[in-house]
């Protein structure tokens, strides 16, 4: 039976929140605050049947696959309200840790800006399907458009499918990571069949036809016509096959500028933790000596190449280290004037604890998870750091995810420098 509901708010994943007649909280996807809807209720989930009274902030979605594709949650919301909600996600995450702080307006990104895509490939009765998982399903949706992706990827879906056609067997699935670089598409296949001798010529032809500069299968290089490069003169980044890369170029630039500005005129050296391929390392190295620490060998190898081909940078030293198991100790941090950390979604709790015991004058945290960044911020604040700026960057358009850059300065040791707030 369908029930009429009033949507009162949005949850952190973008689903509308309502209360049933029996007082149960339910989450209804693709609804907006203030809307009256009918929905079929299953436990805590509501399946939208109809919109009785739409919000004035409801707009036409940008993609024909919206609500079916599992990627986007909020294409139907006007940009101003959507960005305000994203900012509130950050405010609430910090408030949950008792931190009251000013949060900057969201730095937006536009459609057709996602330069890195991860497709699912599945061999079905009608042939190979390239796309994304359907919402709440393991089935693959063969996409015909994606307004998130840069045109260099979106317009070559058929070429990418043809490239993988020989390597995905019936009933099997594989993953294809595609990065648009300045020299072509960098394509990495995982879970596909290992190419045989007869496959190489066909793969080479498909790569050339698809404007692909490099193709790797399960880490093995199959074709490389040009070295993948991401140029931001005088810096050149060399992505590792299938490795981590900031999702959009504009958000990467915004975050790098925020980090650089936060460091200010500190007189070297700088420590870049969870450095990846050097997104922040190389920009900072134009002004300071930098120690880049990263746990993945392939990312450090990419950074090493970037160091050799970028111009105008100072000394960069790299070190392989698992910062989750072996964080930099306070005594090791003494020589640095600033520290940047950009961990995975799990955050950097152990590293934050040692930073909180250090005397590093400035710390900058970057995270795609406001909740874990707020946790780490609480640790730093309780250790005597002052939170001076928080900036959200909407790298993940139309989703419930948001990137955040937070800046800290060393205050009087042993004194908490943020006001604690009580959540109602």
Tab-separated table of C-alpha atoms in Angstrom:
chain	number	residue	atom	x	y	z
A	1	UNK	CA	0.000	0.000	0.000
A	2	UNK	CA	1.248	3.466	-0.891
A	3	UNK	CA	1.352	6.089	1.839
A	4	UNK	CA	1.283	9.874	1.518
A	5	UNK	CA	4.378	11.464	3.076
A	6	UNK	CA	5.798	14.932	3.625
A	7	UNK	CA	9.540	15.187	3.042
A	8	UNK	CA	11.101	17.182	5.866
A	9	UNK	CA	14.825	16.998	5.069
A	10	UNK	CA	17.506	15.184	3.075
A	11	UNK	CA	19.807	12.517	4.489
A	12	UNK	CA	23.564	12.576	3.957
A	13	UNK	CA	23.262	10.376	0.862
A	14	UNK	CA	20.653	12.642	-0.735
A	15	UNK	CA	17.494	10.651	0.040
A	16	UNK	CA	14.426	12.501	1.324
A	17	UNK	CA	13.476	11.887	4.961
A	18	UNK	CA	9.849	11.533	6.050
A	19	UNK	CA	7.820	10.074	8.905
A	20	UNK	CA	5.079	7.528	8.325
A	21	UNK	CA	1.671	7.601	10.017
A	22	UNK	CA	3.030	5.112	12.570
A	23	UNK	CA	5.969	7.378	13.398
A	24	UNK	CA	8.655	5.423	11.537
A	25	UNK	CA	11.425	7.372	9.785
A	26	UNK	CA	11.783	6.427	6.114
A	27	UNK	CA	14.155	7.457	3.336
A	28	UNK	CA	12.678	8.180	-0.084
A	29	UNK	CA	15.121	8.688	-2.989
A	30	UNK	CA	14.599	11.434	-5.599
A	31	UNK	CA	12.469	13.635	-3.351
A	32	UNK	CA	13.112	17.131	-1.987
A	33	UNK	CA	12.418	18.959	1.281
A	34	UNK	CA	8.825	20.270	1.480
A	35	UNK	CA	7.442	17.875	-1.128
A	36	UNK	CA	4.348	15.797	-0.553
A	37	UNK	CA	4.703	12.375	-2.180
A	38	UNK	CA	3.219	8.925	-2.234
A	39	UNK	CA	5.599	6.043	-1.631
A	40	UNK	CA	5.515	2.324	-1.012
A	41	UNK	CA	7.206	1.547	2.294
A	42	UNK	CA	9.554	-1.388	2.877
A	43	UNK	CA	11.199	-1.123	6.269
A	44	UNK	CA	13.157	2.140	6.355
A	45	UNK	CA	13.033	2.591	2.575
A	46	UNK	CA	10.317	4.301	0.595
A	47	UNK	CA	9.909	3.741	-3.141
A	48	UNK	CA	8.584	6.860	-4.831
A	49	UNK	CA	5.243	6.341	-6.593
A	50	UNK	CA	4.181	9.907	-7.365
A	51	UNK	CA	4.803	13.527	-6.409
A	52	UNK	CA	1.623	15.100	-5.056
A	53	UNK	CA	3.095	18.560	-4.444
A	54	UNK	CA	6.531	19.225	-5.974
A	55	UNK	CA	9.112	21.571	-4.512
A	56	UNK	CA	9.601	24.887	-6.346
A	57	UNK	CA	13.290	23.934	-6.380
A	58	UNK	CA	12.704	20.787	-8.451
A	59	UNK	CA	14.308	20.953	-11.913
A	60	UNK	CA	14.550	18.666	-14.932
A	61	UNK	CA	17.354	16.089	-14.514
A	62	UNK	CA	20.335	16.395	-16.838
A	63	UNK	CA	20.491	12.693	-17.760
A	64	UNK	CA	17.989	10.283	-19.308
A	65	UNK	CA	19.273	7.517	-17.010
A	66	UNK	CA	18.637	9.428	-13.782
A	67	UNK	CA	16.833	7.314	-11.129
A	68	UNK	CA	17.850	4.086	-12.922
A	69	UNK	CA	21.640	4.536	-12.888
A	70	UNK	CA	23.209	4.120	-9.473
A	71	UNK	CA	25.580	7.055	-9.924
A	72	UNK	CA	23.681	10.300	-9.316
A	73	UNK	CA	21.218	11.122	-6.549
A	74	UNK	CA	20.449	14.847	-6.916
A	75	UNK	CA	20.148	15.949	-10.534
A	76	UNK	CA	16.590	17.122	-9.794
A	77	UNK	CA	17.531	19.907	-7.344
A	78	UNK	CA	18.211	23.561	-8.218
A	79	UNK	CA	21.953	24.359	-7.961
A	80	UNK	CA	21.661	26.994	-5.209
A	81	UNK	CA	19.764	24.709	-2.823
A	82	UNK	CA	21.916	21.741	-3.762
A	83	UNK	CA	25.161	23.595	-2.983
A	84	UNK	CA	23.768	24.930	0.301
A	85	UNK	CA	22.923	21.345	1.308
A	86	UNK	CA	26.421	20.179	0.439
A	87	UNK	CA	27.880	22.916	2.634
A	88	UNK	CA	25.536	21.863	5.443
A	89	UNK	CA	26.906	18.306	5.222
A	90	UNK	CA	30.289	19.705	6.228
A	91	UNK	CA	28.860	21.981	8.930
A	92	UNK	CA	26.970	19.057	10.467
A	93	UNK	CA	29.957	16.688	10.298
A	94	UNK	CA	32.090	19.141	12.270
A	95	UNK	CA	29.255	19.940	14.687
A	96	UNK	CA	28.923	16.241	15.472
A	97	UNK	CA	32.490	16.419	16.778
A	98	UNK	CA	31.656	19.487	18.852
A	99	UNK	CA	33.382	21.888	16.465
A	100	UNK	CA	31.688	25.181	15.661
A	101	UNK	CA	33.439	26.835	12.745
A	102	UNK	CA	32.759	28.991	9.728
A	103	UNK	CA	32.503	26.990	6.512
A	104	UNK	CA	33.185	28.639	3.144
A	105	UNK	CA	30.673	28.467	0.295
A	106	UNK	CA	31.055	25.369	-1.854
A	107	UNK	CA	33.538	25.544	-4.723
A	108	UNK	CA	31.374	24.168	-7.573
A	109	UNK	CA	32.204	22.025	-10.591
A	110	UNK	CA	30.183	21.894	-13.785
A	111	UNK	CA	28.798	19.029	-15.862
A	112	UNK	CA	31.060	17.182	-18.312
A	113	UNK	CA	34.071	17.660	-16.042
A	114	UNK	CA	34.708	14.149	-14.672
A	115	UNK	CA	37.995	13.058	-16.256
A	116	UNK	CA	38.156	9.674	-14.529
A	117	UNK	CA	35.462	7.029	-14.972
A	118	UNK	CA	35.206	3.485	-13.637
A	119	UNK	CA	32.944	1.354	-15.849
A	120	UNK	CA	31.594	-2.118	-15.231
A	121	UNK	CA	31.811	-4.565	-18.147
A	122	UNK	CA	29.557	-7.609	-18.383
A	123	UNK	CA	29.192	-10.241	-21.100
A	124	UNK	CA	25.472	-10.912	-21.549
A	125	UNK	CA	23.423	-12.854	-24.108
A	126	UNK	CA	23.174	-9.821	-26.391
A	127	UNK	CA	26.856	-9.020	-26.171
A	128	UNK	CA	29.209	-6.927	-24.076
A	129	UNK	CA	27.655	-4.233	-21.897
A	130	UNK	CA	29.667	-1.208	-20.745
A	131	UNK	CA	28.103	1.033	-18.131
A	132	UNK	CA	27.374	1.510	-14.451
A	133	UNK	CA	25.458	-0.554	-11.925
A	134	UNK	CA	21.763	0.142	-11.715
A	135	UNK	CA	20.521	1.695	-8.502
A	136	UNK	CA	20.233	-0.870	-5.676
A	137	UNK	CA	21.198	-3.639	-8.105
A	138	UNK	CA	24.141	-5.643	-9.377
A	139	UNK	CA	22.767	-5.424	-12.921
A	140	UNK	CA	24.731	-3.288	-15.384
A	141	UNK	CA	23.039	-0.391	-17.153
A	142	UNK	CA	24.344	0.178	-20.691
A	143	UNK	CA	24.596	3.956	-20.646
A	144	UNK	CA	23.818	6.044	-23.714
A	145	UNK	CA	24.947	9.314	-22.150
A	146	UNK	CA	26.587	10.623	-18.976
A	147	UNK	CA	26.590	14.382	-18.324
A	148	UNK	CA	29.250	13.924	-15.654
A	149	UNK	CA	31.963	12.744	-18.038
A	150	UNK	CA	34.278	14.834	-20.165
A	151	UNK	CA	33.424	14.469	-23.886
A	152	UNK	CA	36.701	12.648	-24.552
A	153	UNK	CA	35.336	9.719	-22.547
A	154	UNK	CA	31.584	10.055	-23.086
A	155	UNK	CA	31.779	10.067	-26.878
A	156	UNK	CA	34.026	6.990	-26.991
A	157	UNK	CA	31.895	4.522	-25.068
A	158	UNK	CA	31.476	2.256	-28.105
A	159	UNK	CA	35.216	2.311	-28.821
A	160	UNK	CA	35.963	1.417	-25.213
A	161	UNK	CA	33.490	-1.468	-25.320
A	162	UNK	CA	35.049	-2.735	-28.565
A	163	UNK	CA	38.473	-2.575	-26.940
A	164	UNK	CA	37.385	-4.880	-24.125
A	165	UNK	CA	35.188	-7.116	-26.275
A	166	UNK	CA	37.850	-9.801	-26.790
A	167	UNK	CA	38.785	-10.031	-23.124
A	168	UNK	CA	35.498	-10.453	-21.226
A	169	UNK	CA	34.069	-13.969	-21.375
A	170	UNK	CA	30.418	-14.999	-21.191
A	171	UNK	CA	28.964	-14.592	-17.726
A	172	UNK	CA	32.041	-12.697	-16.525
A	173	UNK	CA	32.512	-9.156	-15.312
A	174	UNK	CA	35.442	-6.790	-15.459
A	175	UNK	CA	36.226	-3.242	-14.430
A	176	UNK	CA	37.550	-0.556	-16.755
A	177	UNK	CA	39.135	2.622	-15.393
A	178	UNK	CA	39.434	5.376	-17.997
A	179	UNK	CA	41.337	8.615	-17.468
A	180	UNK	CA	41.283	11.458	-19.962
A	181	UNK	CA	44.805	12.874	-20.200
A	182	UNK	CA	46.372	15.500	-22.451
A	183	UNK	CA	47.841	12.758	-24.648
A	184	UNK	CA	44.798	10.496	-24.916
A	185	UNK	CA	42.792	8.019	-22.866
A	186	UNK	CA	44.604	5.951	-20.254
A	187	UNK	CA	42.659	2.676	-19.966
A	188	UNK	CA	43.124	0.010	-17.314
A	189	UNK	CA	41.214	-3.294	-17.321
A	190	UNK	CA	40.906	-5.441	-14.215
A	191	UNK	CA	39.330	-8.876	-14.028
A	192	UNK	CA	39.427	-9.496	-17.789
A	193	UNK	CA	40.922	-12.545	-19.479
A	194	UNK	CA	44.662	-12.414	-19.992
A	195	UNK	CA	45.323	-11.464	-23.645
A	196	UNK	CA	46.684	-14.190	-25.902
A	197	UNK	CA	49.142	-13.651	-28.730
A	198	UNK	CA	46.303	-13.316	-31.238
A	199	UNK	CA	44.687	-10.551	-29.195
A	200	UNK	CA	47.550	-8.093	-29.261
A	201	UNK	CA	47.189	-6.927	-32.872
A	202	UNK	CA	43.428	-6.426	-32.492
A	203	UNK	CA	43.897	-4.563	-29.226
A	204	UNK	CA	46.510	-2.337	-30.805
A	205	UNK	CA	44.162	-1.399	-33.662
A	206	UNK	CA	41.279	-0.745	-31.264
A	207	UNK	CA	43.502	1.414	-29.084
A	208	UNK	CA	44.572	3.592	-32.006
A	209	UNK	CA	41.005	3.935	-33.258
A	210	UNK	CA	39.813	4.863	-29.770
A	211	UNK	CA	42.393	7.620	-29.198
A	212	UNK	CA	43.912	5.543	-26.411
A	213	UNK	CA	47.446	6.328	-25.339
A	214	UNK	CA	47.896	3.381	-22.962
A	215	UNK	CA	46.129	0.110	-22.259
A	216	UNK	CA	46.940	-2.106	-19.297
A	217	UNK	CA	45.288	-5.389	-18.289
A	218	UNK	CA	45.610	-6.400	-14.646
A	219	UNK	CA	48.668	-4.169	-14.331
A	220	UNK	CA	50.448	-5.481	-17.452
A	221	UNK	CA	51.059	-2.913	-20.178
A	222	UNK	CA	49.577	-4.109	-23.477
A	223	UNK	CA	49.716	-1.002	-25.682
A	224	UNK	CA	51.313	2.414	-25.229
A	225	UNK	CA	51.402	4.778	-28.192
A	226	UNK	CA	52.025	7.868	-26.032
A	227	UNK	CA	52.898	8.394	-22.390
A	228	UNK	CA	49.797	9.573	-20.482
A	229	UNK	CA	50.361	13.134	-19.275
A	230	UNK	CA	48.298	15.642	-17.318
A	231	UNK	CA	49.835	19.024	-17.992
A	232	UNK	CA	49.555	22.087	-15.803
A	233	UNK	CA	52.554	24.062	-16.985
A	234	UNK	CA	55.220	23.904	-15.667
A	235	UNK	CA	54.038	20.797	-13.791
A	236	UNK	CA	53.350	17.480	-15.521
A	237	UNK	CA	51.613	14.617	-13.723
A	238	UNK	CA	51.916	11.001	-14.870
A	239	UNK	CA	48.981	8.901	-13.642
A	240	UNK	CA	49.611	5.300	-12.679
A	241	UNK	CA	47.492	2.653	-14.480
A	242	UNK	CA	44.137	2.467	-12.700
A	243	UNK	CA	45.589	4.421	-9.777
A	244	UNK	CA	44.150	7.267	-7.738
A	245	UNK	CA	43.620	10.628	-9.412
A	246	UNK	CA	41.446	13.581	-8.432
A	247	UNK	CA	38.185	13.181	-10.345
A	248	UNK	CA	38.081	16.578	-12.063
A	249	UNK	CA	40.801	18.951	-13.211
A	250	UNK	CA	39.041	22.069	-11.906
A	251	UNK	CA	38.571	20.669	-8.397
A	252	UNK	CA	42.174	19.460	-8.345
A	253	UNK	CA	43.347	22.966	-9.230
A	254	UNK	CA	41.053	24.525	-6.605
A	255	UNK	CA	42.299	22.205	-3.865
A	256	UNK	CA	45.946	22.676	-4.834
A	257	UNK	CA	45.477	26.463	-4.698
A	258	UNK	CA	43.783	26.192	-1.279
A	259	UNK	CA	46.629	24.054	0.068
A	260	UNK	CA	49.274	26.360	-1.377
A	261	UNK	CA	47.531	29.424	0.057
A	262	UNK	CA	47.179	27.784	3.475
A	263	UNK	CA	50.914	27.077	3.657
A	264	UNK	CA	51.505	30.741	2.859
A	265	UNK	CA	55.017	32.096	3.211
A	266	UNK	CA	56.279	29.430	5.584
A	267	UNK	CA	60.005	28.921	5.168
A	268	UNK	CA	60.320	25.259	4.052
A	269	UNK	CA	60.459	22.258	4.368
A	270	UNK	CA	56.963	20.779	3.837
A	271	UNK	CA	55.742	17.222	4.436
A	272	UNK	CA	53.087	15.802	2.075
A	273	UNK	CA	51.470	12.703	3.585
A	274	UNK	CA	49.444	10.285	1.431
A	275	UNK	CA	51.018	12.157	-1.488
A	276	UNK	CA	49.698	9.990	-4.335
A	277	UNK	CA	51.175	10.985	-7.681
A	278	UNK	CA	52.118	14.438	-6.398
A	279	UNK	CA	49.034	16.605	-6.879
A	280	UNK	CA	50.058	18.854	-3.982
A	281	UNK	CA	53.724	17.857	-3.771
A	282	UNK	CA	54.798	19.416	-7.049
A	283	UNK	CA	52.910	22.682	-6.618
A	284	UNK	CA	54.422	23.124	-3.156
A	285	UNK	CA	57.851	22.117	-4.464
A	286	UNK	CA	57.948	25.262	-6.574
A	287	UNK	CA	58.530	27.133	-3.287
A	288	UNK	CA	59.750	24.622	-0.694
A	289	UNK	CA	61.696	21.401	-0.327
A	290	UNK	CA	59.088	18.651	0.070
A	291	UNK	CA	59.131	15.150	1.526
A	292	UNK	CA	56.360	13.091	-0.105
A	293	UNK	CA	55.241	9.989	1.796
A	294	UNK	CA	52.966	7.385	0.189
A	295	UNK	CA	52.202	3.722	0.810
A	296	UNK	CA	51.656	2.579	-2.798
A	297	UNK	CA	54.769	1.901	-4.842
A	298	UNK	CA	53.126	2.538	-8.220
A	299	UNK	CA	52.010	6.002	-7.126
A	300	UNK	CA	55.521	6.881	-5.977
A	301	UNK	CA	56.904	5.652	-9.293
A	302	UNK	CA	54.502	7.981	-11.094
A	303	UNK	CA	55.542	10.846	-8.808
A	304	UNK	CA	59.198	10.139	-9.508
A	305	UNK	CA	58.574	10.514	-13.243
A	306	UNK	CA	56.618	13.725	-12.651
A	307	UNK	CA	59.517	15.153	-10.656
A	308	UNK	CA	61.916	14.495	-13.512
A	309	UNK	CA	59.785	16.136	-16.187
A	310	UNK	CA	58.255	19.062	-14.281
A	311	UNK	CA	60.085	22.375	-14.378
A	312	UNK	CA	60.935	24.922	-11.706
A	313	UNK	CA	60.548	22.656	-8.685
A	314	UNK	CA	62.849	22.419	-5.685
A	315	UNK	CA	64.152	19.271	-4.070
A	316	UNK	CA	61.546	16.534	-3.636
A	317	UNK	CA	62.303	13.434	-1.611
A	318	UNK	CA	59.973	10.432	-1.672
A	319	UNK	CA	59.460	7.752	0.943
A	320	UNK	CA	57.339	4.618	0.855
A	321	UNK	CA	55.538	4.104	4.160
A	322	UNK	CA	52.228	2.705	5.357
A	323	UNK	CA	50.971	5.672	7.345
A	324	UNK	CA	48.068	3.709	8.801
A	325	UNK	CA	50.370	1.162	10.441
A	326	UNK	CA	53.379	3.431	10.889
A	327	UNK	CA	52.444	7.131	11.075
A	328	UNK	CA	55.133	9.795	11.173
A	329	UNK	CA	56.023	10.311	14.825
A	330	UNK	CA	56.102	13.711	16.536
A	331	UNK	CA	59.901	13.615	16.734
A	332	UNK	CA	60.096	13.049	12.953
A	333	UNK	CA	57.796	16.026	12.344
A	334	UNK	CA	59.953	18.563	14.192
A	335	UNK	CA	61.899	19.700	11.118
A	336	UNK	CA	58.822	20.585	9.033
A	337	UNK	CA	57.191	24.008	8.835
A	338	UNK	CA	53.976	22.603	7.389
A	339	UNK	CA	52.267	19.246	6.881
A	340	UNK	CA	49.624	18.307	4.300
A	341	UNK	CA	47.639	15.079	4.617
A	342	UNK	CA	45.160	13.702	2.066
A	343	UNK	CA	44.171	10.186	3.169
A	344	UNK	CA	41.546	7.796	1.764
A	345	UNK	CA	37.969	7.946	3.064
A	346	UNK	CA	38.912	6.215	6.317
A	347	UNK	CA	40.844	9.304	7.331
A	348	UNK	CA	44.142	9.545	9.185
A	349	UNK	CA	43.329	8.983	12.870
A	350	UNK	CA	46.706	7.541	13.866
A	351	UNK	CA	48.570	10.242	11.960
A	352	UNK	CA	46.377	12.994	13.413
A	353	UNK	CA	47.221	11.737	16.906
A	354	UNK	CA	50.954	12.135	16.300
A	355	UNK	CA	50.460	15.502	14.593
A	356	UNK	CA	48.536	16.675	17.657
A	357	UNK	CA	51.666	15.997	19.737
A	358	UNK	CA	53.963	17.831	17.313
A	359	UNK	CA	55.088	21.445	17.015
A	360	UNK	CA	54.468	21.798	13.269
A	361	UNK	CA	53.252	25.404	12.769
A	362	UNK	CA	50.709	24.667	10.005
A	363	UNK	CA	48.680	21.601	9.052
A	364	UNK	CA	46.339	21.214	6.072
A	365	UNK	CA	43.901	18.318	5.863
A	366	UNK	CA	42.198	17.260	2.625
A	367	UNK	CA	39.489	14.620	2.588
A	368	UNK	CA	36.600	13.228	0.544
A	369	UNK	CA	34.867	12.270	3.815
A	370	UNK	CA	33.790	15.175	6.074
A	371	UNK	CA	33.021	12.793	8.943
A	372	UNK	CA	36.541	11.369	9.224
A	373	UNK	CA	38.123	14.774	8.587
A	374	UNK	CA	36.036	16.221	11.438
A	375	UNK	CA	37.214	13.369	13.685
A	376	UNK	CA	40.830	14.090	12.811
A	377	UNK	CA	40.216	17.827	13.269
A	378	UNK	CA	38.899	17.186	16.784
A	379	UNK	CA	42.127	15.344	17.595
A	380	UNK	CA	44.255	18.236	16.312
A	381	UNK	CA	42.187	20.849	18.131
A	382	UNK	CA	42.370	18.970	21.416
A	383	UNK	CA	46.139	18.825	20.911
A	384	UNK	CA	46.394	22.602	20.713
A	385	UNK	CA	45.743	23.455	17.065
A	386	UNK	CA	43.363	26.160	15.895
A	387	UNK	CA	41.057	25.451	12.960
A	388	UNK	CA	41.284	28.535	10.746
A	389	UNK	CA	39.453	27.655	7.535
A	390	UNK	CA	37.168	24.975	6.076
A	391	UNK	CA	36.358	24.916	2.346
A	392	UNK	CA	34.085	22.348	0.631
A	393	UNK	CA	34.853	21.468	-2.992
A	394	UNK	CA	32.054	19.758	-4.931
A	395	UNK	CA	34.247	17.328	-6.805
A	396	UNK	CA	31.453	14.716	-6.889
A	397	UNK	CA	28.615	16.478	-8.671
A	398	UNK	CA	24.997	15.373	-7.962
A	399	UNK	CA	26.077	12.917	-5.264
A	400	UNK	CA	26.165	12.922	-1.474
A	401	UNK	CA	29.965	13.131	-1.457
A	402	UNK	CA	31.967	16.309	-0.918
A	403	UNK	CA	35.680	17.093	-0.774
A	404	UNK	CA	36.933	19.335	2.053
A	405	UNK	CA	40.125	21.318	2.688
A	406	UNK	CA	40.743	22.318	6.337
A	407	UNK	CA	43.565	24.516	7.638
A	408	UNK	CA	45.072	24.447	11.139
A	409	UNK	CA	47.626	26.602	12.923
A	410	UNK	CA	49.502	25.698	16.081
A	411	UNK	CA	48.171	27.626	19.078
A	412	UNK	CA	49.078	27.398	22.742
A	413	UNK	CA	49.807	23.755	23.461
A	414	UNK	CA	47.344	21.983	25.716
A	415	UNK	CA	44.491	24.432	25.106
A	416	UNK	CA	41.443	23.604	23.003
A	417	UNK	CA	40.873	26.431	20.527
A	418	UNK	CA	37.460	25.573	19.111
A	419	UNK	CA	34.103	26.061	20.747
A	420	UNK	CA	32.198	22.884	21.515
A	421	UNK	CA	28.585	22.878	20.444
A	422	UNK	CA	25.658	20.741	21.499
A	423	UNK	CA	23.580	19.150	18.766
A	424	UNK	CA	19.840	19.490	19.235
